[in-house]
Every structure is written in structure tokens, then in C-alpha cells.
Short mmCIF file of C-alpha atoms and ligand atoms in Angstrom, two decimals:
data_model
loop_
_atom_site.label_atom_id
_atom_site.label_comp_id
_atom_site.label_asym_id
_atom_site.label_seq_id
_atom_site.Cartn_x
_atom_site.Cartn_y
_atom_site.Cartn_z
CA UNK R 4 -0.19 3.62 -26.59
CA UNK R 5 -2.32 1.97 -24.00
CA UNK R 6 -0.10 1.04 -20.92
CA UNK R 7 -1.22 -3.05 -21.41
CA UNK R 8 0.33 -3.04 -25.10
CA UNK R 9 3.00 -6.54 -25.14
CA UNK R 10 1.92 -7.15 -21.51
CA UNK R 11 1.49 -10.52 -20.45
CA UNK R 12 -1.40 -10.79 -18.43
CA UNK R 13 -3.04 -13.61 -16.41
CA UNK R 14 -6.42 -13.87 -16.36
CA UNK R 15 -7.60 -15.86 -13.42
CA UNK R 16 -11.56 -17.35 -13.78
CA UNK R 17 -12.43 -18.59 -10.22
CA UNK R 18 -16.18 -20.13 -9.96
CA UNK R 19 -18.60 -17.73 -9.52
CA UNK R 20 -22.10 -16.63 -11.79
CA UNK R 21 -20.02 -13.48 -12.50
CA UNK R 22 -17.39 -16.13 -14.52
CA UNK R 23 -18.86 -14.65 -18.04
CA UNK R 24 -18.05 -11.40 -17.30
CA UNK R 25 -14.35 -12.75 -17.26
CA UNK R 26 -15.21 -13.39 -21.13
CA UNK R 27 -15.90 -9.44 -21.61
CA UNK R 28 -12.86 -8.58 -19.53
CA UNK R 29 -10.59 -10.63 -21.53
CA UNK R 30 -11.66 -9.57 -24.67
CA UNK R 31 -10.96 -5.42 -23.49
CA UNK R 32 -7.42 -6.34 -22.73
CA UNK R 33 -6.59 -8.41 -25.64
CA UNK R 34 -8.33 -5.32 -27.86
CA UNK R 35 -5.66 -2.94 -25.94
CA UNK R 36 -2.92 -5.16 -26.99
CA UNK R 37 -1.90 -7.17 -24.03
CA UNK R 38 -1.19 -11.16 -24.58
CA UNK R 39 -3.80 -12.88 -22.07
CA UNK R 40 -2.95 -16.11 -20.91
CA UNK R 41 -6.40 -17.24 -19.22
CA UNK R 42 -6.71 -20.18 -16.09
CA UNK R 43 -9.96 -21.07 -15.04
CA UNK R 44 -10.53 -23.08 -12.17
CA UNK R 45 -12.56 -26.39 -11.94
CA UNK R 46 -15.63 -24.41 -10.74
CA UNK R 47 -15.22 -21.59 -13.17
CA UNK R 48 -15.84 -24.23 -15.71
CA UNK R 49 -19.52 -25.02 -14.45
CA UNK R 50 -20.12 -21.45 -15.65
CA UNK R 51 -18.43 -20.70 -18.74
CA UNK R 52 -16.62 -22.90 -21.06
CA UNK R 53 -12.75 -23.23 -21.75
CA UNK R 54 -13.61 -22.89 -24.77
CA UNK R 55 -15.28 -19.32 -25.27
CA UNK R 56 -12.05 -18.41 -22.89
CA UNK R 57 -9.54 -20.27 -25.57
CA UNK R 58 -11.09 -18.20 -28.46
CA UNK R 59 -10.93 -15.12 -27.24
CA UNK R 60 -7.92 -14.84 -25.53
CA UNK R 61 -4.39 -15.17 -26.66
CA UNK R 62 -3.98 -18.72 -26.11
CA UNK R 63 -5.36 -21.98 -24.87
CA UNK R 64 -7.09 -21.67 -21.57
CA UNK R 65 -5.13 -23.84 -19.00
CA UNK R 66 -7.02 -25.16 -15.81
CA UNK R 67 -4.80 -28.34 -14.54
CA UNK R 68 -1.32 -28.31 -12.35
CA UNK R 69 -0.96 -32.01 -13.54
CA UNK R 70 -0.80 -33.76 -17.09
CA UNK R 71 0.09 -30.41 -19.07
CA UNK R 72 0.95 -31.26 -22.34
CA UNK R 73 3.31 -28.40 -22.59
CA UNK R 74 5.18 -28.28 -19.65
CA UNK R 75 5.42 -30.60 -16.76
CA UNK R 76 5.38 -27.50 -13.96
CA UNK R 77 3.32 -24.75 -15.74
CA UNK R 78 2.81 -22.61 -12.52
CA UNK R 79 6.27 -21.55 -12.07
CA UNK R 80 6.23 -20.70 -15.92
CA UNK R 81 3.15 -18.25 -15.78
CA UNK R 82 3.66 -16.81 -12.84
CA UNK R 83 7.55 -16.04 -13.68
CA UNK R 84 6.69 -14.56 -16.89
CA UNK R 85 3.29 -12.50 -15.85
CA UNK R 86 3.91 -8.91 -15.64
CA UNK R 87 0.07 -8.84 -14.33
CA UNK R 88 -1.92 -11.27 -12.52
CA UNK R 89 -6.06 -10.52 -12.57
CA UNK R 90 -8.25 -12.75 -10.80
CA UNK R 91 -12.27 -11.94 -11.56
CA UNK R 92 -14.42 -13.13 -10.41
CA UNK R 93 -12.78 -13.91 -7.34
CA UNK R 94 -14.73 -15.94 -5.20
CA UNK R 95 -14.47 -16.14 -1.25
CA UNK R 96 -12.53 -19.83 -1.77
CA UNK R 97 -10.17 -18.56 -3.84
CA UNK R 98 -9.68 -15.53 -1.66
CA UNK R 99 -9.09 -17.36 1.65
CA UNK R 100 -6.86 -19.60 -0.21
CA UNK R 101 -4.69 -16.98 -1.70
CA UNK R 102 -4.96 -15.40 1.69
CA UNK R 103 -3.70 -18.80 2.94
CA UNK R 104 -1.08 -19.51 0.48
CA UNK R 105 -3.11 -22.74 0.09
CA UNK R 106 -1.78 -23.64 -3.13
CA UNK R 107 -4.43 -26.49 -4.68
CA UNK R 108 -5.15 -25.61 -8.17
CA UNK R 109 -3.19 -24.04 -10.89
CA UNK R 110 -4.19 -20.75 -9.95
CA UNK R 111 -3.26 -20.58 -6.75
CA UNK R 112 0.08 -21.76 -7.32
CA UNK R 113 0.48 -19.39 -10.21
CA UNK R 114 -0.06 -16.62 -7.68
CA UNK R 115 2.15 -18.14 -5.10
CA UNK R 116 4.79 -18.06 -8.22
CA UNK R 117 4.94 -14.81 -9.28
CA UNK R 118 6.25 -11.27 -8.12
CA UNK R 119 4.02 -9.71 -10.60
CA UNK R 120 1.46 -7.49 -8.98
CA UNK R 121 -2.09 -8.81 -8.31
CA UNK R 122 -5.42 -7.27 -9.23
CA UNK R 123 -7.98 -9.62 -7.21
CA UNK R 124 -12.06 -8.90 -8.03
CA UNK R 125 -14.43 -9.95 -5.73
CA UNK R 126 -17.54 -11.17 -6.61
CA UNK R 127 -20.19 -13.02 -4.13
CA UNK R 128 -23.44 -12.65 -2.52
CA UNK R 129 -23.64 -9.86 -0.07
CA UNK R 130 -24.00 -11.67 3.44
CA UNK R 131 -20.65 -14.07 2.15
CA UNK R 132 -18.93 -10.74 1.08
CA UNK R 133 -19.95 -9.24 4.54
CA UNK R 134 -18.68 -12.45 6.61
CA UNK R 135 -16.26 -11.53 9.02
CA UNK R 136 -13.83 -14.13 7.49
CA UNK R 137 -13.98 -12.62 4.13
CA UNK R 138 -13.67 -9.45 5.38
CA UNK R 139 -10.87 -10.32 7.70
CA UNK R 140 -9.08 -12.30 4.29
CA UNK R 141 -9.78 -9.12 2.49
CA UNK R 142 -7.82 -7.27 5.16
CA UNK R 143 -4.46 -9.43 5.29
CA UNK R 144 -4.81 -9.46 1.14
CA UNK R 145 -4.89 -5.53 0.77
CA UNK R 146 -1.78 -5.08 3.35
CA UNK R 147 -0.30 -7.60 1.63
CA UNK R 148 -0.05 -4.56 -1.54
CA UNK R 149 -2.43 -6.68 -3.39
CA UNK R 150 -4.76 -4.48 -5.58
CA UNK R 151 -8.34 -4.60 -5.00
CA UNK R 152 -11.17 -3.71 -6.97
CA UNK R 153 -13.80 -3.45 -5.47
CA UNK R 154 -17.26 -5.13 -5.80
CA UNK R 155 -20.22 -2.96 -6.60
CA UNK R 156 -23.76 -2.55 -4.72
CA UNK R 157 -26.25 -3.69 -7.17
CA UNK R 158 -28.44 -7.10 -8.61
CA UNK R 159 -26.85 -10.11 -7.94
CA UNK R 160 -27.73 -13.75 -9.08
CA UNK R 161 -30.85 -14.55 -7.62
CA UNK R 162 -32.36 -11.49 -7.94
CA UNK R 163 -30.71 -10.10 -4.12
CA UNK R 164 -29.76 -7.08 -4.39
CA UNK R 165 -26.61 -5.86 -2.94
CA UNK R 166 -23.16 -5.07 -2.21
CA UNK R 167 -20.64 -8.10 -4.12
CA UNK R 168 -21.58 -7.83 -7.75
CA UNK R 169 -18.35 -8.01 -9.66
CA UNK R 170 -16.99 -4.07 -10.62
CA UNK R 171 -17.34 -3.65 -14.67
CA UNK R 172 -14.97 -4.64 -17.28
CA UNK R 173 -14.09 -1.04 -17.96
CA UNK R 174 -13.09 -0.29 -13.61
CA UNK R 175 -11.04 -3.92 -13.88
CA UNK R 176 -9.52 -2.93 -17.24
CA UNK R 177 -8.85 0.84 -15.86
CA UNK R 178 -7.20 -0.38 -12.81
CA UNK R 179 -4.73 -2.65 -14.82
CA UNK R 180 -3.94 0.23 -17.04
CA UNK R 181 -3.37 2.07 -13.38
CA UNK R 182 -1.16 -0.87 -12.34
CA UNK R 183 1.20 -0.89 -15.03
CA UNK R 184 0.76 2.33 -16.14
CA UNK R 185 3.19 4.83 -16.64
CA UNK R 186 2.69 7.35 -13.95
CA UNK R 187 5.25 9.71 -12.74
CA UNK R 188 6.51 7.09 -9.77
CA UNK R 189 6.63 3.98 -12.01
CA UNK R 190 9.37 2.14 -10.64
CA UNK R 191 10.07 4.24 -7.22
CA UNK R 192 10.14 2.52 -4.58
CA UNK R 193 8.95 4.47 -2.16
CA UNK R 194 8.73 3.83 1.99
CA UNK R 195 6.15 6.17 4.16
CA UNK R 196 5.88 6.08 7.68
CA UNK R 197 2.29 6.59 9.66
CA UNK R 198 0.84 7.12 12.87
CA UNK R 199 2.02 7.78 16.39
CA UNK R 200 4.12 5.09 18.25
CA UNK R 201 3.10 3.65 21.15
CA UNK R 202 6.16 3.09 23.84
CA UNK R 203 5.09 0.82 26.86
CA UNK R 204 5.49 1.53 30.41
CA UNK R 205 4.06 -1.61 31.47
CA UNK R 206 2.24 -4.93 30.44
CA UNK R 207 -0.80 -2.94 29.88
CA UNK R 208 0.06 0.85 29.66
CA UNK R 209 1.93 2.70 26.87
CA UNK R 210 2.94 6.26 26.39
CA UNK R 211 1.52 7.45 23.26
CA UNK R 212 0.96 10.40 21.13
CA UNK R 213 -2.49 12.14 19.27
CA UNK R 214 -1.23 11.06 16.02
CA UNK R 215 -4.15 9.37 13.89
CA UNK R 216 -1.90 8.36 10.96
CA UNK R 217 -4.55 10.10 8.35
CA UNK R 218 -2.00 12.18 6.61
CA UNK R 219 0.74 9.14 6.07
CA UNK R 220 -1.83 7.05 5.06
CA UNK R 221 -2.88 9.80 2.26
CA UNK R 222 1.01 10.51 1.08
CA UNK R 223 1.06 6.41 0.66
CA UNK R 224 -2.42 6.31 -1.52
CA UNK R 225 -1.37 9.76 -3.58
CA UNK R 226 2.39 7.76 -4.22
CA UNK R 227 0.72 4.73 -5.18
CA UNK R 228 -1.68 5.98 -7.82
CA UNK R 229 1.14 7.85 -9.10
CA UNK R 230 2.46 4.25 -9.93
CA UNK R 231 5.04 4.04 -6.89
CA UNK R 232 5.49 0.62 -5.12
CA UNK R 233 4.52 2.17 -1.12
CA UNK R 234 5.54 0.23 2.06
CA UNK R 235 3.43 2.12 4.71
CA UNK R 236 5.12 1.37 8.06
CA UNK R 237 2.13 2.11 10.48
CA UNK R 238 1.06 2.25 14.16
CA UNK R 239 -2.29 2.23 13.32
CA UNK R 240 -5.11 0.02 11.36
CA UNK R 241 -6.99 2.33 8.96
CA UNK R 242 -8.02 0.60 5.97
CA UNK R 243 -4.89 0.03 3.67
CA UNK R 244 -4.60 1.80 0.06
CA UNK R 245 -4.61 0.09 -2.52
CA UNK R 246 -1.56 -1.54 -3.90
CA UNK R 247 0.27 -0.46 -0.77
CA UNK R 248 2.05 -3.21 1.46
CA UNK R 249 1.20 -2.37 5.03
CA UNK R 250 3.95 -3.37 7.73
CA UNK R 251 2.28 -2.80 11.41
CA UNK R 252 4.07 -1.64 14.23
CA UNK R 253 4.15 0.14 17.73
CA UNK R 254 7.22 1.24 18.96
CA UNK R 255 9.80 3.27 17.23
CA UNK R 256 12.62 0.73 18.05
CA UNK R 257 10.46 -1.10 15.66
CA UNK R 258 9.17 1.59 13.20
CA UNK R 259 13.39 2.02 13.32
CA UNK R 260 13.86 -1.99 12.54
CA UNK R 261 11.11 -2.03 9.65
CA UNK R 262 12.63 0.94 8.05
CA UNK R 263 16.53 0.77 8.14
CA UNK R 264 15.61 -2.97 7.05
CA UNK R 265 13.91 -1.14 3.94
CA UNK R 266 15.86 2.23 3.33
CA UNK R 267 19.03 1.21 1.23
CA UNK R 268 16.62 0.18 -1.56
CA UNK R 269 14.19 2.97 -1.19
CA UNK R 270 14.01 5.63 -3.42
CA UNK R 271 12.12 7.98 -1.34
CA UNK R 272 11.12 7.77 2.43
CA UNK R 273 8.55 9.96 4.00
CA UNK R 274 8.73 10.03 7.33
CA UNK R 275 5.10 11.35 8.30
CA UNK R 276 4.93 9.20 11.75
CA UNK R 277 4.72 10.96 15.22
CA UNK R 278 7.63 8.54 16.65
CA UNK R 279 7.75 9.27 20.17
CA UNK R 280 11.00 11.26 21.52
CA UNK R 281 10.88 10.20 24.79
CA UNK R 282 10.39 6.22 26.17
CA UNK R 283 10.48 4.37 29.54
CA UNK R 284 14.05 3.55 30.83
CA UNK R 285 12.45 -0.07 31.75
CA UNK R 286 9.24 -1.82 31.23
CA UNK R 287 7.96 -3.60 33.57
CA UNK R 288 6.53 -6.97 32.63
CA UNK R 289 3.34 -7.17 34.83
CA UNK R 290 1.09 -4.41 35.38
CA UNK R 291 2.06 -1.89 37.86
CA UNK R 292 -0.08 -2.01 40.45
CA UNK R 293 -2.38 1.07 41.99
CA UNK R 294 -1.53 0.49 45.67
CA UNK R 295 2.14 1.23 45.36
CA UNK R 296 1.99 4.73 45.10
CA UNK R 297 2.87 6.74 41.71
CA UNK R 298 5.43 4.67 39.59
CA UNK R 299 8.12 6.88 38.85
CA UNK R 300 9.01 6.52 35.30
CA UNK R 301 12.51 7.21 34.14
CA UNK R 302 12.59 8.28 30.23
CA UNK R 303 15.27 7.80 28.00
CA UNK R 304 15.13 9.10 24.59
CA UNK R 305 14.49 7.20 21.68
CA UNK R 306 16.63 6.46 18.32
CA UNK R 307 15.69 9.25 16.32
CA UNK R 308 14.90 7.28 12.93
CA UNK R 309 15.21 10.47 10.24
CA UNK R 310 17.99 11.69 11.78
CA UNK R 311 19.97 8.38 10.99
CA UNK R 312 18.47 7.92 7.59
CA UNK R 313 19.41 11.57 6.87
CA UNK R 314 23.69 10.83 8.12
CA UNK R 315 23.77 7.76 5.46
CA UNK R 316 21.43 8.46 2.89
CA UNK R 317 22.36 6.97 -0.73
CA UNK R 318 23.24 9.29 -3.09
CA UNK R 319 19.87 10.03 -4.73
CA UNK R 320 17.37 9.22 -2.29
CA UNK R 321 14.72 11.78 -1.02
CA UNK R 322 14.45 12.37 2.61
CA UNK R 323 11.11 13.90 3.38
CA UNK R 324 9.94 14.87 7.44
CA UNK R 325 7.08 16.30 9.16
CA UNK R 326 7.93 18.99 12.03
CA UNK R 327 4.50 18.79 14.15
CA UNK R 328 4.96 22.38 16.10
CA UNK R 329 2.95 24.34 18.20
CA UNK R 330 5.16 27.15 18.26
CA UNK R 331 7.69 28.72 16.25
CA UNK R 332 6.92 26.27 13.69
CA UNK R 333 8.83 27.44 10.07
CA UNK R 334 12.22 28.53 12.62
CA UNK R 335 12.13 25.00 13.99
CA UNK R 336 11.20 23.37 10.79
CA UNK R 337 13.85 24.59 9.10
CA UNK R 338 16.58 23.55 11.78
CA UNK R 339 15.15 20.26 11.62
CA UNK R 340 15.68 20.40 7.71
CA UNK R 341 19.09 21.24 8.02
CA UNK R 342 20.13 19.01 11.06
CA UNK R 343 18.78 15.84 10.00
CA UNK R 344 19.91 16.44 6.47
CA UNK R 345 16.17 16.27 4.90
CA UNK R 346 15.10 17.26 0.95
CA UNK R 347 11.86 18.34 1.93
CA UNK R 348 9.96 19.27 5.17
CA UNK R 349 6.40 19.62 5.90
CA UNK R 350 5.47 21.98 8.60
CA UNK R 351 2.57 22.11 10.60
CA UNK R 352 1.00 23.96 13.08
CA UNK R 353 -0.92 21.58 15.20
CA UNK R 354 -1.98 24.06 17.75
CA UNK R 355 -4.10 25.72 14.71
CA UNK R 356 -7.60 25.08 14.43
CA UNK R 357 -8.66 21.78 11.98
CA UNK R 358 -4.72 21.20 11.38
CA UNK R 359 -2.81 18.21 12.14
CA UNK R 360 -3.72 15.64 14.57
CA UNK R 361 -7.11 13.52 13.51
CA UNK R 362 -8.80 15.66 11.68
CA UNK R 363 -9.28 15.53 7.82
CA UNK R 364 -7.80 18.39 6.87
CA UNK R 365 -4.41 20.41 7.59
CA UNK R 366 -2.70 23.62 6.75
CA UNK R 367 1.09 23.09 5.80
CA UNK R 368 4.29 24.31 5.02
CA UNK R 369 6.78 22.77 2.61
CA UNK R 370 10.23 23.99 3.23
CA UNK R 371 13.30 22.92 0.96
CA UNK R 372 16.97 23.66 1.36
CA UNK R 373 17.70 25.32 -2.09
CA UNK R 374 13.47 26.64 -2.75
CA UNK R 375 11.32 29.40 -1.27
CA UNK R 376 8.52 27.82 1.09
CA UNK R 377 5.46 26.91 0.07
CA UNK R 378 2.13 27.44 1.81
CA UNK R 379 -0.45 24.78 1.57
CA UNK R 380 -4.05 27.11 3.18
CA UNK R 381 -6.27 24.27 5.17
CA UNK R 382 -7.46 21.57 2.64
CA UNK R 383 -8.03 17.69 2.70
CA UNK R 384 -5.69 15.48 4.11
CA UNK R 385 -5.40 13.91 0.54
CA UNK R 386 -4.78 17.27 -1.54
CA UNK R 387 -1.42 18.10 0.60
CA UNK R 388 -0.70 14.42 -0.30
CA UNK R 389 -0.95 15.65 -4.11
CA UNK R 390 0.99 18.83 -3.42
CA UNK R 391 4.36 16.40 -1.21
CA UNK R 392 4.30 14.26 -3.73
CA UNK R 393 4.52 16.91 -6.79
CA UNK R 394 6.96 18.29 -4.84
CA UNK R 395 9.13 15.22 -4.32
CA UNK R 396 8.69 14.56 -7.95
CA UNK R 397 10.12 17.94 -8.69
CA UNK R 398 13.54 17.32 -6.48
CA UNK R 399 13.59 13.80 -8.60
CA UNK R 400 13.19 15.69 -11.65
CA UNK R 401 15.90 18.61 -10.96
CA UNK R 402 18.16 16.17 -9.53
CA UNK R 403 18.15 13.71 -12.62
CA UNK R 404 18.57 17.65 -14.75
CA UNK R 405 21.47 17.99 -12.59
CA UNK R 406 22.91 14.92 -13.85
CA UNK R 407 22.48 15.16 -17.09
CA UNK R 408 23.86 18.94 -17.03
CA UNK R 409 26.96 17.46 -15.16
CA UNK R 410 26.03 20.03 -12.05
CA UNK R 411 26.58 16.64 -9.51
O1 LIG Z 4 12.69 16.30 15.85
P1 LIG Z 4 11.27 16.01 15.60
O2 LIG Z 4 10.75 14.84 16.37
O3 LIG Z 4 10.32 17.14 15.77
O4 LIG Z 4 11.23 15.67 14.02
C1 LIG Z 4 10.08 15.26 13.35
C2 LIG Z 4 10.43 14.36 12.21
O5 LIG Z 4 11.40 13.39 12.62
C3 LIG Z 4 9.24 13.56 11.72
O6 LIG Z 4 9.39 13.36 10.33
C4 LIG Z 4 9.36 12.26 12.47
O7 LIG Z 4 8.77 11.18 11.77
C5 LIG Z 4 10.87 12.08 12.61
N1 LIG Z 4 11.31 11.42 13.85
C6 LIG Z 4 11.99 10.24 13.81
N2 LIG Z 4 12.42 9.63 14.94
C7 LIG Z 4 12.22 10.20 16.15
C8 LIG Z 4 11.55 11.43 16.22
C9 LIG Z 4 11.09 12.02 15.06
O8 LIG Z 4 12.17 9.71 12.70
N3 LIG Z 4 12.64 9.60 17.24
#
């Protein structure tokens, strides 16, 4: 049964050339059984009619926040009810706007009014869909945990050729059927933490770590195309995955606020962040000046976010840590396991050739309380992703086993 089956799915047309492409798109996901309830905006209707739209789709194409015959505040209703929201083409307008919150038309205030997740498709001419305000809207969307397909290179109107033509109906229908598919972490909610903090000493200096934030940022894009919903609490601004909600932050008094904000309703946290052990006493609020000799800086150690997380985790939850070593890594892994109360650990040697710190790949080892260690040889970045996250969907598994055989 095709994921979309009984979904209701809105179909947003905003005014672009690539509008009758919308037509083809609605068709696929009516033919895989989802109920399409189609807007079009005032400039989508320049390029296709409501009427093709109406036909094809599973009802009446709407296209007006005022004088609906059927109900006097229609946005609320559609968004409420949508368990999907596509909008293709997407136009830069209707971008910044959503971007904005800028709620003029139907559509926009359909997508203000929902808490269904959002597929947006751009489609424009290359230099628009280069702009630095586009790109820049495209930015704040995709942390946002918006879903983004993305445009391909190819002809556009015109007869340009170029990056911004819309993606096909078969990549927009695939990545719904992604969205509400069933993968293994439908419905986990699922927090990962990225990059190294930054702890200030001054107005201008910080104390900081070699953490790039590559290997969070590939457990959050592995969890989410397994179908989890990923908060990625990050120091740093590599491109967000998509579908992932990106909180920023710098210090680990406030990777510790974003995360103990988050953690009672999280399923699963991975804490993959280098969070900084040590941090100036005081800060001081100008920048120290060269003259004055050496500063000497008095450290005092920071909250020590997986430990806490570990002493009240709810009953269920999976705990997973990264032990960055450079020497006797799997000994101090596994006290680190035990003390801070963890389900899984990754261990790496960062002293070890192409491992750890910036570069693409790493060599691992996974260490559980109750399972022999595993040993992940160097590979990508995004394949020890795959191998955490089968991992932490094993301990899900055996745990809900456990439950069922009465072992808990
Ligand atoms: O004790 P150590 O810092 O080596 O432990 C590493 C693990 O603990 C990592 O998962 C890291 O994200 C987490 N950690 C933390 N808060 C700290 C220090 C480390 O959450 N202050």
C-alpha cells in the first residue's frame, strides 16, 4: 500500500510557467490514493486553469481567503486537517512570504495553519534562484524542518538554461511518499546535538574546540530519512538536512538550555557535539586589551549536558554519546557509558589518521552495556550514521520485545 493511501494532501499552485506541471503532480498522488485538496494562487491562475486543477483532483480547487461559499475561514480548516502540505511550483514570492509568515492569500495562511509537514518546490529562473535573498529565504525555510526538493539544472522558460527548473513529478511524489512514509523512525522524535561549542573569554575571543559538526549533521540526515522528526542543536552552519529543524547555538550553557527544553519529549537524543569541558570563570565585556600583559583566565567547568540527561532519563528513551579520545579510547569509552548512564556509545580515536575531527570519514566503536562492541573500519561520515542509527533502532526494538515478554 503506497504510504499516501487516505492522506489528505494540499496541493499548493503558486505562479510560475512550471504551474502545469502541478497538473501532472496532482494527478500521481490522486492515482496513489491520497485525497488532494488543490489552492492555486491568483498568479498560478494566469498559467493553468482552476479548472483542469478541479477535474483532476479530489475536489474543487479553492484560491480565495474571502467569500468561500463553504466556510467563512477555510485556512484554518485545510491546514488543520492536512496531513501534507506540497507547494510546486514554488515561486521566490511565495517563498519569502512563507519565509516571512506574510500571510496574504489563502495559501499562505493555510501554511501558517497547519502542523502538517511541508514539502516546498522551487521553481524560477536561475539568476532569481541564485539571489542572495532567495538563497538566504531558502536557508531560514530548510532550518525551519521544512522539506525541500530541490530544483533541477536544465531548460527553463525562455529557452535559459539552468539551475531552477521545477524537480519531476516522480522526485516530488517520491519525497511525499518519504515524508509520510513508514520508515523505521516514523513517529520518533528524535534530538541530535552537533558541532563544537564555542565558550567566550571576551567580547571578541572564545575558547573553542576542532569539532566540524560533520558527523552530527550525518546521524540527523540518516534519522530523518528513516522518517524521524530531528531537532539538530548545532554550533555550526553547514547546510541543514532535509526535514530537520535546525536550532543554532554556541555555548554549552545554551546547547544545555535548547536540549533539557527538548529532552522530556524526545525519544532518542544523540549527543554527537564536542561541548567544551572547561569555560572562563568571567567574561569580560570589552576586548581584553594586548598591552596589559597575558590575561590570566580562570576556568570553571561546564554543566556536563549527557551526564544530566543520563540521571533523569524517561523510562524508554535512548541515550546515545560520543567519547572523542586520543588515548585509551574503548577503557574510557566504556566508563563514560556506565557513568553517565548512556544506551549506546560511539568511540573514536581522533588521534588516528582520517578519523574524527573535519574530515569525511571516521573509524568507530559502538559500545553497549548488555552487547559485544562493534567496530565500524574508516568509512564516510554518513555510513556510521547508517550503522548508530540501526543500532539505536535495535535497542528500540529489544526494548519494546522486552515489554511485550514482560522482562521490564
Ligand atoms: O566526558 P566527555 O566529555 O568525554 O563525554 C563525551 C560525551 O559527553 C559526548 O557525547 C558529549 O556530547 C557529551 N558532553 C556533554 N556535556 C559536556 C561534555 C560532554 O554533554 N559538558
Amino acid at each position: 500500500m503506497s504510504p499516501l493511501e487516505g492522506k489528505r494532501i494540499v496541493l499548493g499552485v503558486t505562479g510560475g510557467i512550471a504551474a502545469y506541471k502541478a497538473v501532472e503532480i496532482c494527478r500521481r498522488l490522486v492515482d496513489s490514493g491520497a485525497h488532494v485538496v488543490p489552492i492555486m494562487t491568483d498568479a498560478a491562475q494566469h498559467f493553468v486553469g482552476t479548472t483542469t486543477l478541479s477535474a483532476l483532483a479530489s475536489e474543487p480547487v479553492q484560491t480565495e481567503l474571502w467569500h468561500n461559499p463553504t466556510t467563512p475561514i477555510p485556512h484554518t480548516k485545510v491546514g488543520q486537517g492536512a496531513d501534507l502540505i506540497i507547494v510546486a511550483p514554488a515561486t521566490a514570492k511565495c517563498i519569502a512570504a512563507y519565509r516571512m509568515g506574510y500571510s496574504h492569500d489563502l495559501l499562505q495562511n493555510t501554511l501558517l495553519a497547519t502542523r502538517a509537514p511541508v514539502i516546498v518546490c522551487p521553481a524560477m529562473h536561475t539568476e532569481m534562484w541564485e539571489h542572495p535573498s532567495v538563497v538566504d529565504n531558502m536557508e531560514v525555510l530548510r532550518r525551519r524542518g521544512v522539506h525541500v526538493v530541490e530544483p533541477e539544472s536544465g531548460r527553463l522558460a525562455g529557452g535559459d538554461v539552468g539551475a531552477g527548473r521545477l524537480a519531476s513529478p516522480e522526485s516530488i511524489v517520491a519525497a511525499a511518499e518519504r515524508v509520510l512514509g513508514s520508515g523505521e523512525l516514523a513517529g520518533v522524535s528524535m534530538i541530535v546535538s552537533a558541532g563544537g561549542t564555542r565558550e567566550p573569554i571576551d567580547s571578541v575571543r572564545v575558547i573553542a574546540n576542532r569539532s566540524s559538526g560533520k558527523q552530527g549533521y550525518a546521524v540527523a540526515a540518516e534519522a530523518a530519512s528513516r522518517g524521524a522528526s530531528v531537532t539538530l542543536v548545532s554550533t555550526v552552519a553547514l547546510p541543514a538536512p532535509s526535514g530537520v529543524e535546525v536550532v543554532s547555538v554556541e555555548t554549552a550553557a545554551e546547547m544545555q538550555g535548547a536540549i533539557e527544553s527538548r529532552a522530556a519529549r524526545a525519544d532518542v537524543i544523540v549527543m554527537a557535539a564536542a561541548v567544551a569541558d572547561f569555560r572562563p570563570a568571567s567574561v569580560a565585556n570589552h576586548k581584553l586589551k594586548k598591552h596589559d600583559g597575558p590575561p590570566q583566565i580562570v576556568l570553571e567547568p561546564t554543566p556536563d549536558i549527557l551526564a544530566g540527561l543520563g540521571a533523569t532519563k524517561p523510562t524508554g528513551q535512548v541515550l546515545v554519546g560520543f567519547a572523542a579520545e586520543t588515548d585509551d579510547l574503548i577503557a574510557n569509552a566504556q566508563s563514560k557509558l556506565e557513568r553517565k548512564h548512556l544506551d549506546l556509545i560511539v568511540a573514536n580515536d581522533v588521534s588516528a589518521p582520517s578519523v574524527g575531527f573535519a574530515h569525511d570519514t571516521n573509524a568507530v566503536t559502538l559500545l553497549r552495556p548488555d552487547a559485544k562492541p562493534v567496530e565500524i573500519d574508516l568509512a564516510a561520515k554518513r555510513d556510521v550514521a547508517r550503522v548508530v542509527i540501526d543500532t539505536i533502532i535495535e535497542i528500540r526494538a529489544s526494548r519494546a520485545n522486552d515489554t511485550r515478554t514482560g522482562k521490564h
